Amino acid sequence: MWMPTHIQLTVQRARGLLTKGKHGTNDCFVVMSLGKEKFQTSVKEKAPPDVTWCEECELTIPQQGNTAEIKLTVLHRNFLGVDEFLGQTSVALSDHDAYETPRSRWYQLHSKPDKKDTKKRGELEVRVQFVVRAAPSASSADLAAEKQKGRGSLLSLPKVSGSLGGSLTSLAHKKKSLKKLAASVGEWSGRRERDWGGAAGGGGTGRREGTGAGRRGGGQGAVRGTGAGRRVGMGDGAP
């Protein structure tokens, strides 16, 4: 006797749903979950209270087997993108025989467990079928893991490239700054050499004049450096 491993769940349609959208319509969808798995149908926009999906998903049967329940929640997505609750129901696996021909059933939608109200929230039609899926072999699992690792490495390449680009940019900036500093030092040294050379040769640029500083007894004395470094005295009382 075969043992089922998965559930093929088909969401057929809903009828008599609460309406929370404009003009008595909903942008509605269904969320299905079993164990840690969760799936969602497409969003039917501007749908009336009676709406059809005919969409299916495959859920893994958890370890607790037929004591598990499939939870189905119907929601409306408003114009702000916020999901509003319309109703929910659950399908117990123990209510279905894995070896019988699958058929669709209607399930009443209810309010949330922590709320009690008398609103009629409509019904949801679903179909449950038990199937067997072979577990992937070790080699297949290893191949999938290696493929995932490869994807992770490729995704991380842009980050590495970005950091490398930043380093190269910083190095170029530092190199440019050093060149500017070297040029400034060279220019300053050149100016200093020219100034000292002119002063040592006694040229026109090294002229020093004094007025009144060398007077003796009311005269004016000036010391002027010309081409040969001559001293010239002008005025009375010059030495």
PDB file of C-alpha atoms in Angstrom:
ATOM      1  CA  MET A   1       0.000   0.000   0.000  1.00  0.00           C
ATOM      2  CA  TRP A   2       1.413   3.381  -1.001  1.00  0.00           C
ATOM      3  CA  MET A   3       1.778   6.221   1.481  1.00  0.00           C
ATOM      4  CA  PRO A   4       0.955   9.765   0.349  1.00  0.00           C
ATOM      5  CA  THR A   5       3.650  12.392   0.782  1.00  0.00           C
ATOM      6  CA  HIS A   6       1.961  15.509  -0.651  1.00  0.00           C
ATOM      7  CA  ILE A   7      -1.409  17.191  -1.045  1.00  0.00           C
ATOM      8  CA  GLN A   8      -2.569  18.708  -4.311  1.00  0.00           C
ATOM      9  CA  LEU A   9      -4.909  21.467  -3.215  1.00  0.00           C
ATOM     10  CA  THR A  10      -7.121  23.216  -5.769  1.00  0.00           C
ATOM     11  CA  VAL A  11      -8.973  26.418  -4.885  1.00  0.00           C
ATOM     12  CA  GLN A  12     -12.000  26.311  -7.171  1.00  0.00           C
ATOM     13  CA  ARG A  13     -14.187  29.303  -6.311  1.00  0.00           C
ATOM     14  CA  ALA A  14     -15.947  31.315  -3.625  1.00  0.00           C
ATOM     15  CA  ARG A  15     -19.524  32.478  -3.264  1.00  0.00           C
ATOM     16  CA  GLY A  16     -21.298  35.007  -1.078  1.00  0.00           C
ATOM     17  CA  LEU A  17     -18.106  36.774   0.027  1.00  0.00           C
ATOM     18  CA  LEU A  18     -18.199  39.926   2.111  1.00  0.00           C
ATOM     19  CA  THR A  19     -17.388  42.962  -0.007  1.00  0.00           C
ATOM     20  CA  LYS A  20     -14.996  45.669   1.153  1.00  0.00           C
ATOM     21  CA  GLY A  21     -14.096  47.329  -2.137  1.00  0.00           C
ATOM     22  CA  LYS A  22     -15.924  49.899  -4.233  1.00  0.00           C
ATOM     23  CA  HIS A  23     -19.341  49.195  -5.714  1.00  0.00           C
ATOM     24  CA  GLY A  24     -19.746  45.850  -3.949  1.00  0.00           C
ATOM     25  CA  THR A  25     -16.517  44.285  -5.290  1.00  0.00           C
ATOM     26  CA  ASN A  26     -13.246  42.913  -3.895  1.00  0.00           C
ATOM     27  CA  ASP A  27      -9.645  42.581  -4.994  1.00  0.00           C
ATOM     28  CA  CYS A  28      -9.582  39.169  -3.355  1.00  0.00           C
ATOM     29  CA  PHE A  29      -7.199  36.239  -3.073  1.00  0.00           C
ATOM     30  CA  VAL A  30      -6.732  33.091  -0.974  1.00  0.00           C
ATOM     31  CA  VAL A  31      -3.744  32.125   1.201  1.00  0.00           C
ATOM     32  CA  MET A  32      -3.253  28.379   1.813  1.00  0.00           C
ATOM     33  CA  SER A  33      -0.867  26.951   4.407  1.00  0.00           C
ATOM     34  CA  LEU A  34       0.071  23.534   5.755  1.00  0.00           C
ATOM     35  CA  GLY A  35       2.869  23.181   8.290  1.00  0.00           C
ATOM     36  CA  LYS A  36       5.616  25.616   7.312  1.00  0.00           C
ATOM     37  CA  GLU A  37       4.529  25.932   3.680  1.00  0.00           C
ATOM     38  CA  LYS A  38       2.354  28.764   2.427  1.00  0.00           C
ATOM     39  CA  PHE A  39       0.954  29.633  -0.995  1.00  0.00           C
ATOM     40  CA  GLN A  40      -1.283  32.329  -2.447  1.00  0.00           C
ATOM     41  CA  THR A  41      -3.654  32.510  -5.404  1.00  0.00           C
ATOM     42  CA  SER A  42      -3.711  35.375  -7.869  1.00  0.00           C
ATOM     43  CA  VAL A  43      -5.595  38.549  -6.948  1.00  0.00           C
ATOM     44  CA  LYS A  44      -8.983  38.834  -8.643  1.00  0.00           C
ATOM     45  CA  GLU A  45      -9.504  42.556  -9.083  1.00  0.00           C
ATOM     46  CA  LYS A  46     -12.962  44.142  -8.888  1.00  0.00           C
ATOM     47  CA  ALA A  47     -14.478  40.715  -8.365  1.00  0.00           C
ATOM     48  CA  PRO A  48     -18.124  40.224  -7.332  1.00  0.00           C
ATOM     49  CA  PRO A  49     -19.061  38.174  -4.226  1.00  0.00           C
ATOM     50  CA  ASP A  50     -18.986  35.036  -6.408  1.00  0.00           C
ATOM     51  CA  VAL A  51     -15.511  34.583  -7.880  1.00  0.00           C
ATOM     52  CA  THR A  52     -13.589  31.723  -9.570  1.00  0.00           C
ATOM     53  CA  TRP A  53      -9.868  30.859  -9.356  1.00  0.00           C
ATOM     54  CA  CYS A  54      -9.324  27.185 -10.306  1.00  0.00           C
ATOM     55  CA  GLU A  55      -5.708  27.385  -9.109  1.00  0.00           C
ATOM     56  CA  GLU A  56      -3.746  24.644  -7.363  1.00  0.00           C
ATOM     57  CA  CYS A  57      -0.622  24.167  -5.291  1.00  0.00           C
ATOM     58  CA  GLU A  58       1.255  21.191  -3.843  1.00  0.00           C
ATOM     59  CA  LEU A  59       1.821  20.969  -0.091  1.00  0.00           C
ATOM     60  CA  THR A  60       4.106  18.572   1.758  1.00  0.00           C
ATOM     61  CA  ILE A  61       2.336  16.459   4.368  1.00  0.00           C
ATOM     62  CA  PRO A  62       4.021  17.228   7.736  1.00  0.00           C
ATOM     63  CA  GLN A  63       5.159  14.591  10.209  1.00  0.00           C
ATOM     64  CA  GLN A  64       1.885  14.617  12.156  1.00  0.00           C
ATOM     65  CA  GLY A  65       0.180  13.134   9.102  1.00  0.00           C
ATOM     66  CA  ASN A  66      -3.616  13.114   9.000  1.00  0.00           C
ATOM     67  CA  THR A  67      -3.912  15.135  12.206  1.00  0.00           C
ATOM     68  CA  ALA A  68      -2.697  18.216  10.315  1.00  0.00           C
ATOM     69  CA  GLU A  69      -5.032  20.872   8.916  1.00  0.00           C
ATOM     70  CA  ILE A  70      -4.869  23.042   5.830  1.00  0.00           C
ATOM     71  CA  LYS A  71      -5.679  26.654   6.678  1.00  0.00           C
ATOM     72  CA  LEU A  72      -7.332  28.841   4.048  1.00  0.00           C
ATOM     73  CA  THR A  73      -7.792  32.595   4.455  1.00  0.00           C
ATOM     74  CA  VAL A  74      -9.631  34.885   2.038  1.00  0.00           C
ATOM     75  CA  LEU A  75      -8.384  38.485   1.918  1.00  0.00           C
ATOM     76  CA  HIS A  76      -9.182  41.746   0.125  1.00  0.00           C
ATOM     77  CA  ARG A  77      -6.323  44.039  -0.935  1.00  0.00           C
ATOM     78  CA  ASN A  78      -7.421  47.671  -0.688  1.00  0.00           C
ATOM     79  CA  PHE A  79      -6.143  50.625  -2.728  1.00  0.00           C
ATOM     80  CA  LEU A  80      -3.425  51.297  -0.141  1.00  0.00           C
ATOM     81  CA  GLY A  81      -2.049  47.775  -0.565  1.00  0.00           C
ATOM     82  CA  VAL A  82      -3.301  46.666   2.863  1.00  0.00           C
ATOM     83  CA  ASP A  83      -4.854  43.187   3.102  1.00  0.00           C
ATOM     84  CA  GLU A  84      -8.246  43.094   4.819  1.00  0.00           C
ATOM     85  CA  PHE A  85      -9.705  39.925   6.292  1.00  0.00           C
ATOM     86  CA  LEU A  86     -12.807  38.446   4.624  1.00  0.00           C
ATOM     87  CA  GLY A  87     -13.000  34.980   6.152  1.00  0.00           C
ATOM     88  CA  GLN A  88     -11.124  31.773   6.921  1.00  0.00           C
ATOM     89  CA  THR A  89     -11.661  28.041   7.146  1.00  0.00           C
ATOM     90  CA  SER A  90      -9.646  24.856   7.692  1.00  0.00           C
ATOM     91  CA  VAL A  91      -9.546  21.450   6.027  1.00  0.00           C
ATOM     92  CA  ALA A  92      -8.615  18.515   8.273  1.00  0.00           C
ATOM     93  CA  LEU A  93      -6.678  15.812   6.438  1.00  0.00           C
ATOM     94  CA  SER A  94      -8.403  13.224   8.617  1.00  0.00           C
ATOM     95  CA  ASP A  95     -11.694  14.108   6.893  1.00  0.00           C
ATOM     96  CA  HIS A  96     -10.353  12.761   3.598  1.00  0.00           C
ATOM     97  CA  ASP A  97      -9.512   9.222   2.540  1.00  0.00           C
ATOM     98  CA  ALA A  98      -6.218   9.135   0.687  1.00  0.00           C
ATOM     99  CA  TYR A  99      -7.393   6.142  -1.390  1.00  0.00           C
ATOM    100  CA  GLU A 100     -10.719   7.547  -2.550  1.00  0.00           C
ATOM    101  CA  THR A 101     -11.357   9.468  -5.739  1.00  0.00           C
ATOM    102  CA  PRO A 102     -10.801  13.157  -4.916  1.00  0.00           C
ATOM    103  CA  ARG A 103     -13.775  15.510  -5.139  1.00  0.00           C
ATOM    104  CA  SER A 104     -14.503  19.151  -4.417  1.00  0.00           C
ATOM    105  CA  ARG A 105     -16.193  20.319  -1.214  1.00  0.00           C
ATOM    106  CA  TRP A 106     -17.656  23.573   0.038  1.00  0.00           C
ATOM    107  CA  TYR A 107     -16.359  24.994   3.329  1.00  0.00           C
ATOM    108  CA  GLN A 108     -18.019  27.733   5.372  1.00  0.00           C
ATOM    109  CA  LEU A 109     -15.892  30.825   6.005  1.00  0.00           C
ATOM    110  CA  HIS A 110     -15.679  32.060   9.593  1.00  0.00           C
ATOM    111  CA  SER A 111     -14.396  35.085  11.517  1.00  0.00           C
ATOM    112  CA  LYS A 112     -11.054  35.091  13.312  1.00  0.00           C
ATOM    113  CA  PRO A 113     -10.894  32.841  16.410  1.00  0.00           C
ATOM    114  CA  ASP A 114     -10.570  35.802  18.782  1.00  0.00           C
ATOM    115  CA  LYS A 115     -13.636  37.545  17.345  1.00  0.00           C
ATOM    116  CA  LYS A 116     -17.243  36.504  17.495  1.00  0.00           C
ATOM    117  CA  ASP A 117     -19.669  37.954  14.988  1.00  0.00           C
ATOM    118  CA  THR A 118     -22.726  36.810  13.092  1.00  0.00           C
ATOM    119  CA  LYS A 119     -21.702  38.086   9.659  1.00  0.00           C
ATOM    120  CA  LYS A 120     -22.171  35.729   6.769  1.00  0.00           C
ATOM    121  CA  ARG A 121     -18.772  35.530   5.152  1.00  0.00           C
ATOM    122  CA  GLY A 122     -19.562  33.148   2.311  1.00  0.00           C
ATOM    123  CA  GLU A 123     -18.115  29.772   1.301  1.00  0.00           C
ATOM    124  CA  LEU A 124     -15.009  28.445  -0.392  1.00  0.00           C
ATOM    125  CA  GLU A 125     -14.856  25.396  -2.675  1.00  0.00           C
ATOM    126  CA  VAL A 126     -11.634  23.373  -2.632  1.00  0.00           C
ATOM    127  CA  ARG A 127     -10.434  20.002  -3.887  1.00  0.00           C
ATOM    128  CA  VAL A 128      -7.967  17.807  -1.976  1.00  0.00           C
ATOM    129  CA  GLN A 129      -5.965  15.006  -3.586  1.00  0.00           C
ATOM    130  CA  PHE A 130      -3.269  12.837  -1.978  1.00  0.00           C
ATOM    131  CA  VAL A 131      -0.200  12.082  -4.112  1.00  0.00           C
ATOM    132  CA  VAL A 132       3.203  10.415  -3.763  1.00  0.00           C
ATOM    133  CA  ARG A 133       6.409  12.222  -4.659  1.00  0.00           C
ATOM    134  CA  ALA A 134       9.787  10.489  -4.585  1.00  0.00           C
ATOM    135  CA  ALA A 135      12.402  12.086  -2.346  1.00  0.00           C
ATOM    136  CA  PRO A 136      15.342  13.611  -4.295  1.00  0.00           C
ATOM    137  CA  SER A 137      18.476  11.449  -4.441  1.00  0.00           C
ATOM    138  CA  ALA A 138      21.667  12.458  -2.648  1.00  0.00           C
ATOM    139  CA  SER A 139      23.382  13.364  -5.920  1.00  0.00           C
ATOM    140  CA  SER A 140      20.451  15.561  -6.964  1.00  0.00           C
ATOM    141  CA  ALA A 141      20.443  17.287  -3.595  1.00  0.00           C
ATOM    142  CA  ASP A 142      24.212  17.901  -3.802  1.00  0.00           C
ATOM    143  CA  LEU A 143      23.871  19.276  -7.324  1.00  0.00           C
ATOM    144  CA  ALA A 144      21.114  21.640  -6.213  1.00  0.00           C
ATOM    145  CA  ALA A 145      23.245  22.783  -3.269  1.00  0.00           C
ATOM    146  CA  GLU A 146      26.250  23.447  -5.522  1.00  0.00           C
ATOM    147  CA  LYS A 147      24.049  25.346  -7.953  1.00  0.00           C
ATOM    148  CA  GLN A 148      22.737  27.484  -5.111  1.00  0.00           C
ATOM    149  CA  LYS A 149      26.303  28.160  -3.927  1.00  0.00           C
ATOM    150  CA  GLY A 150      27.230  29.265  -7.430  1.00  0.00           C
ATOM    151  CA  ARG A 151      24.311  31.664  -7.510  1.00  0.00           C
ATOM    152  CA  GLY A 152      25.359  33.096  -4.170  1.00  0.00           C
ATOM    153  CA  SER A 153      28.906  33.688  -5.419  1.00  0.00           C
ATOM    154  CA  LEU A 154      27.677  35.445  -8.543  1.00  0.00           C
ATOM    155  CA  LEU A 155      25.367  37.658  -6.521  1.00  0.00           C
ATOM    156  CA  SER A 156      28.221  38.691  -4.270  1.00  0.00           C
ATOM    157  CA  LEU A 157      30.481  39.701  -7.181  1.00  0.00           C
ATOM    158  CA  PRO A 158      28.974  43.203  -7.642  1.00  0.00           C
ATOM    159  CA  LYS A 159      29.690  43.976  -3.979  1.00  0.00           C
ATOM    160  CA  VAL A 160      33.345  42.913  -4.332  1.00  0.00           C
ATOM    161  CA  SER A 161      33.681  44.912  -7.553  1.00  0.00           C
ATOM    162  CA  GLY A 162      32.192  47.973  -5.886  1.00  0.00           C
ATOM    163  CA  SER A 163      34.637  47.848  -2.978  1.00  0.00           C
ATOM    164  CA  LEU A 164      37.582  47.365  -5.353  1.00  0.00           C
ATOM    165  CA  GLY A 165      36.518  50.376  -7.418  1.00  0.00           C
ATOM    166  CA  GLY A 166      36.419  52.495  -4.284  1.00  0.00           C
ATOM    167  CA  SER A 167      39.975  51.428  -3.351  1.00  0.00           C
ATOM    168  CA  LEU A 168      41.341  52.249  -6.806  1.00  0.00           C
ATOM    169  CA  THR A 169      39.690  55.653  -6.722  1.00  0.00           C
ATOM    170  CA  SER A 170      41.214  56.389  -3.309  1.00  0.00           C
ATOM    171  CA  LEU A 171      44.711  55.402  -4.501  1.00  0.00           C
ATOM    172  CA  ALA A 172      44.458  57.629  -7.576  1.00  0.00           C
ATOM    173  CA  HIS A 173      43.319  60.543  -5.420  1.00  0.00           C
ATOM    174  CA  LYS A 174      46.221  60.067  -3.001  1.00  0.00           C
ATOM    175  CA  LYS A 175      48.706  59.823  -5.886  1.00  0.00           C
ATOM    176  CA  LYS A 176      47.375  63.043  -7.395  1.00  0.00           C
ATOM    177  CA  SER A 177      47.650  64.824  -4.020  1.00  0.00           C
ATOM    178  CA  LEU A 178      51.285  63.700  -3.628  1.00  0.00           C
ATOM    179  CA  LYS A 179      52.116  65.051  -7.098  1.00  0.00           C
ATOM    180  CA  LYS A 180      50.618  68.437  -6.194  1.00  0.00           C
ATOM    181  CA  LEU A 181      52.615  68.519  -2.935  1.00  0.00           C
ATOM    182  CA  ALA A 182      55.877  67.663  -4.733  1.00  0.00           C
ATOM    183  CA  ALA A 183      55.276  70.390  -7.342  1.00  0.00           C
ATOM    184  CA  SER A 184      54.605  72.964  -4.603  1.00  0.00           C
ATOM    185  CA  VAL A 185      57.800  72.043  -2.718  1.00  0.00           C
ATOM    186  CA  GLY A 186      59.837  72.247  -5.953  1.00  0.00           C
ATOM    187  CA  GLU A 187      58.438  75.669  -6.820  1.00  0.00           C
ATOM    188  CA  TRP A 188      59.121  76.994  -3.298  1.00  0.00           C
ATOM    189  CA  SER A 189      62.707  75.650  -3.384  1.00  0.00           C
ATOM    190  CA  GLY A 190      63.300  77.320  -6.765  1.00  0.00           C
ATOM    191  CA  ARG A 191      62.137  80.673  -5.470  1.00  0.00           C
ATOM    192  CA  ARG A 192      64.371  80.378  -2.393  1.00  0.00           C
ATOM    193  CA  GLU A 193      67.426  79.560  -4.523  1.00  0.00           C
ATOM    194  CA  ARG A 194      66.815  82.546  -6.816  1.00  0.00           C
ATOM    195  CA  ASP A 195      66.374  84.897  -3.846  1.00  0.00           C
ATOM    196  CA  TRP A 196      69.537  83.705  -2.115  1.00  0.00           C
ATOM    197  CA  GLY A 197      71.505  83.841  -5.368  1.00  0.00           C
ATOM    198  CA  GLY A 198      70.483  87.450  -5.989  1.00  0.00           C
ATOM    199  CA  ALA A 199      71.380  88.482  -2.450  1.00  0.00           C
ATOM    200  CA  ALA A 200      74.807  86.842  -2.603  1.00  0.00           C
ATOM    201  CA  GLY A 201      75.698  88.536  -5.916  1.00  0.00           C
ATOM    202  CA  GLY A 202      74.756  92.009  -4.666  1.00  0.00           C
ATOM    203  CA  GLY A 203      72.417  92.537  -7.590  1.00  0.00           C
ATOM    204  CA  GLY A 204      69.627  95.023  -7.819  1.00  0.00           C
ATOM    205  CA  THR A 205      67.155  92.728  -6.141  1.00  0.00           C
ATOM    206  CA  GLY A 206      69.320  92.579  -3.015  1.00  0.00           C
ATOM    207  CA  ARG A 207      69.358  96.405  -2.473  1.00  0.00           C
ATOM    208  CA  ARG A 208      69.082  97.644   1.058  1.00  0.00           C
ATOM    209  CA  GLU A 209      68.373 101.267   1.769  1.00  0.00           C
ATOM    210  CA  GLY A 210      68.380 103.135   5.028  1.00  0.00           C
ATOM    211  CA  THR A 211      67.113 106.681   5.677  1.00  0.00           C
ATOM    212  CA  GLY A 212      67.906 108.586   8.789  1.00  0.00           C
ATOM    213  CA  ALA A 213      69.214 105.495  10.573  1.00  0.00           C
ATOM    214  CA  GLY A 214      72.879 106.415  10.025  1.00  0.00           C
ATOM    215  CA  ARG A 215      72.653 110.171  10.696  1.00  0.00           C
ATOM    216  CA  ARG A 216      75.502 111.753  12.632  1.00  0.00           C
ATOM    217  CA  GLY A 217      74.895 115.338  13.724  1.00  0.00           C
ATOM    218  CA  GLY A 218      71.941 116.198  11.487  1.00  0.00           C
ATOM    219  CA  GLY A 219      73.015 114.710   8.182  1.00  0.00           C
ATOM    220  CA  GLN A 220      71.455 111.811   6.302  1.00  0.00           C
ATOM    221  CA  GLY A 221      73.364 108.630   5.652  1.00  0.00           C
ATOM    222  CA  ALA A 222      72.286 105.776   3.429  1.00  0.00           C
ATOM    223  CA  VAL A 223      73.843 102.467   2.761  1.00  0.00           C
ATOM    224  CA  ARG A 224      73.002 101.227  -0.707  1.00  0.00           C
ATOM    225  CA  GLY A 225      74.101  97.955  -2.221  1.00  0.00           C
ATOM    226  CA  THR A 226      74.782  98.292  -5.930  1.00  0.00           C
ATOM    227  CA  GLY A 227      76.436  95.923  -8.400  1.00  0.00           C
ATOM    228  CA  ALA A 228      79.840  95.968  -6.628  1.00  0.00           C
ATOM    229  CA  GLY A 229      78.490  96.421  -3.133  1.00  0.00           C
ATOM    230  CA  ARG A 230      79.716 100.079  -2.921  1.00  0.00           C
ATOM    231  CA  ARG A 231      79.000 102.296   0.073  1.00  0.00           C
ATOM    232  CA  VAL A 232      77.939 105.803  -0.873  1.00  0.00           C
ATOM    233  CA  GLY A 233      77.630 108.630   1.644  1.00  0.00           C
ATOM    234  CA  MET A 234      75.308 111.514   0.992  1.00  0.00           C
ATOM    235  CA  GLY A 235      74.748 114.644   3.036  1.00  0.00           C
ATOM    236  CA  ASP A 236      76.607 116.390   5.740  1.00  0.00           C
ATOM    237  CA  GLY A 237      78.407 114.485   8.398  1.00  0.00           C
ATOM    238  CA  ALA A 238      78.837 111.321   6.350  1.00  0.00           C
ATOM    239  CA  PRO A 239      81.828 109.259   7.464  1.00  0.00           C
TER     240      PRO A 239
END
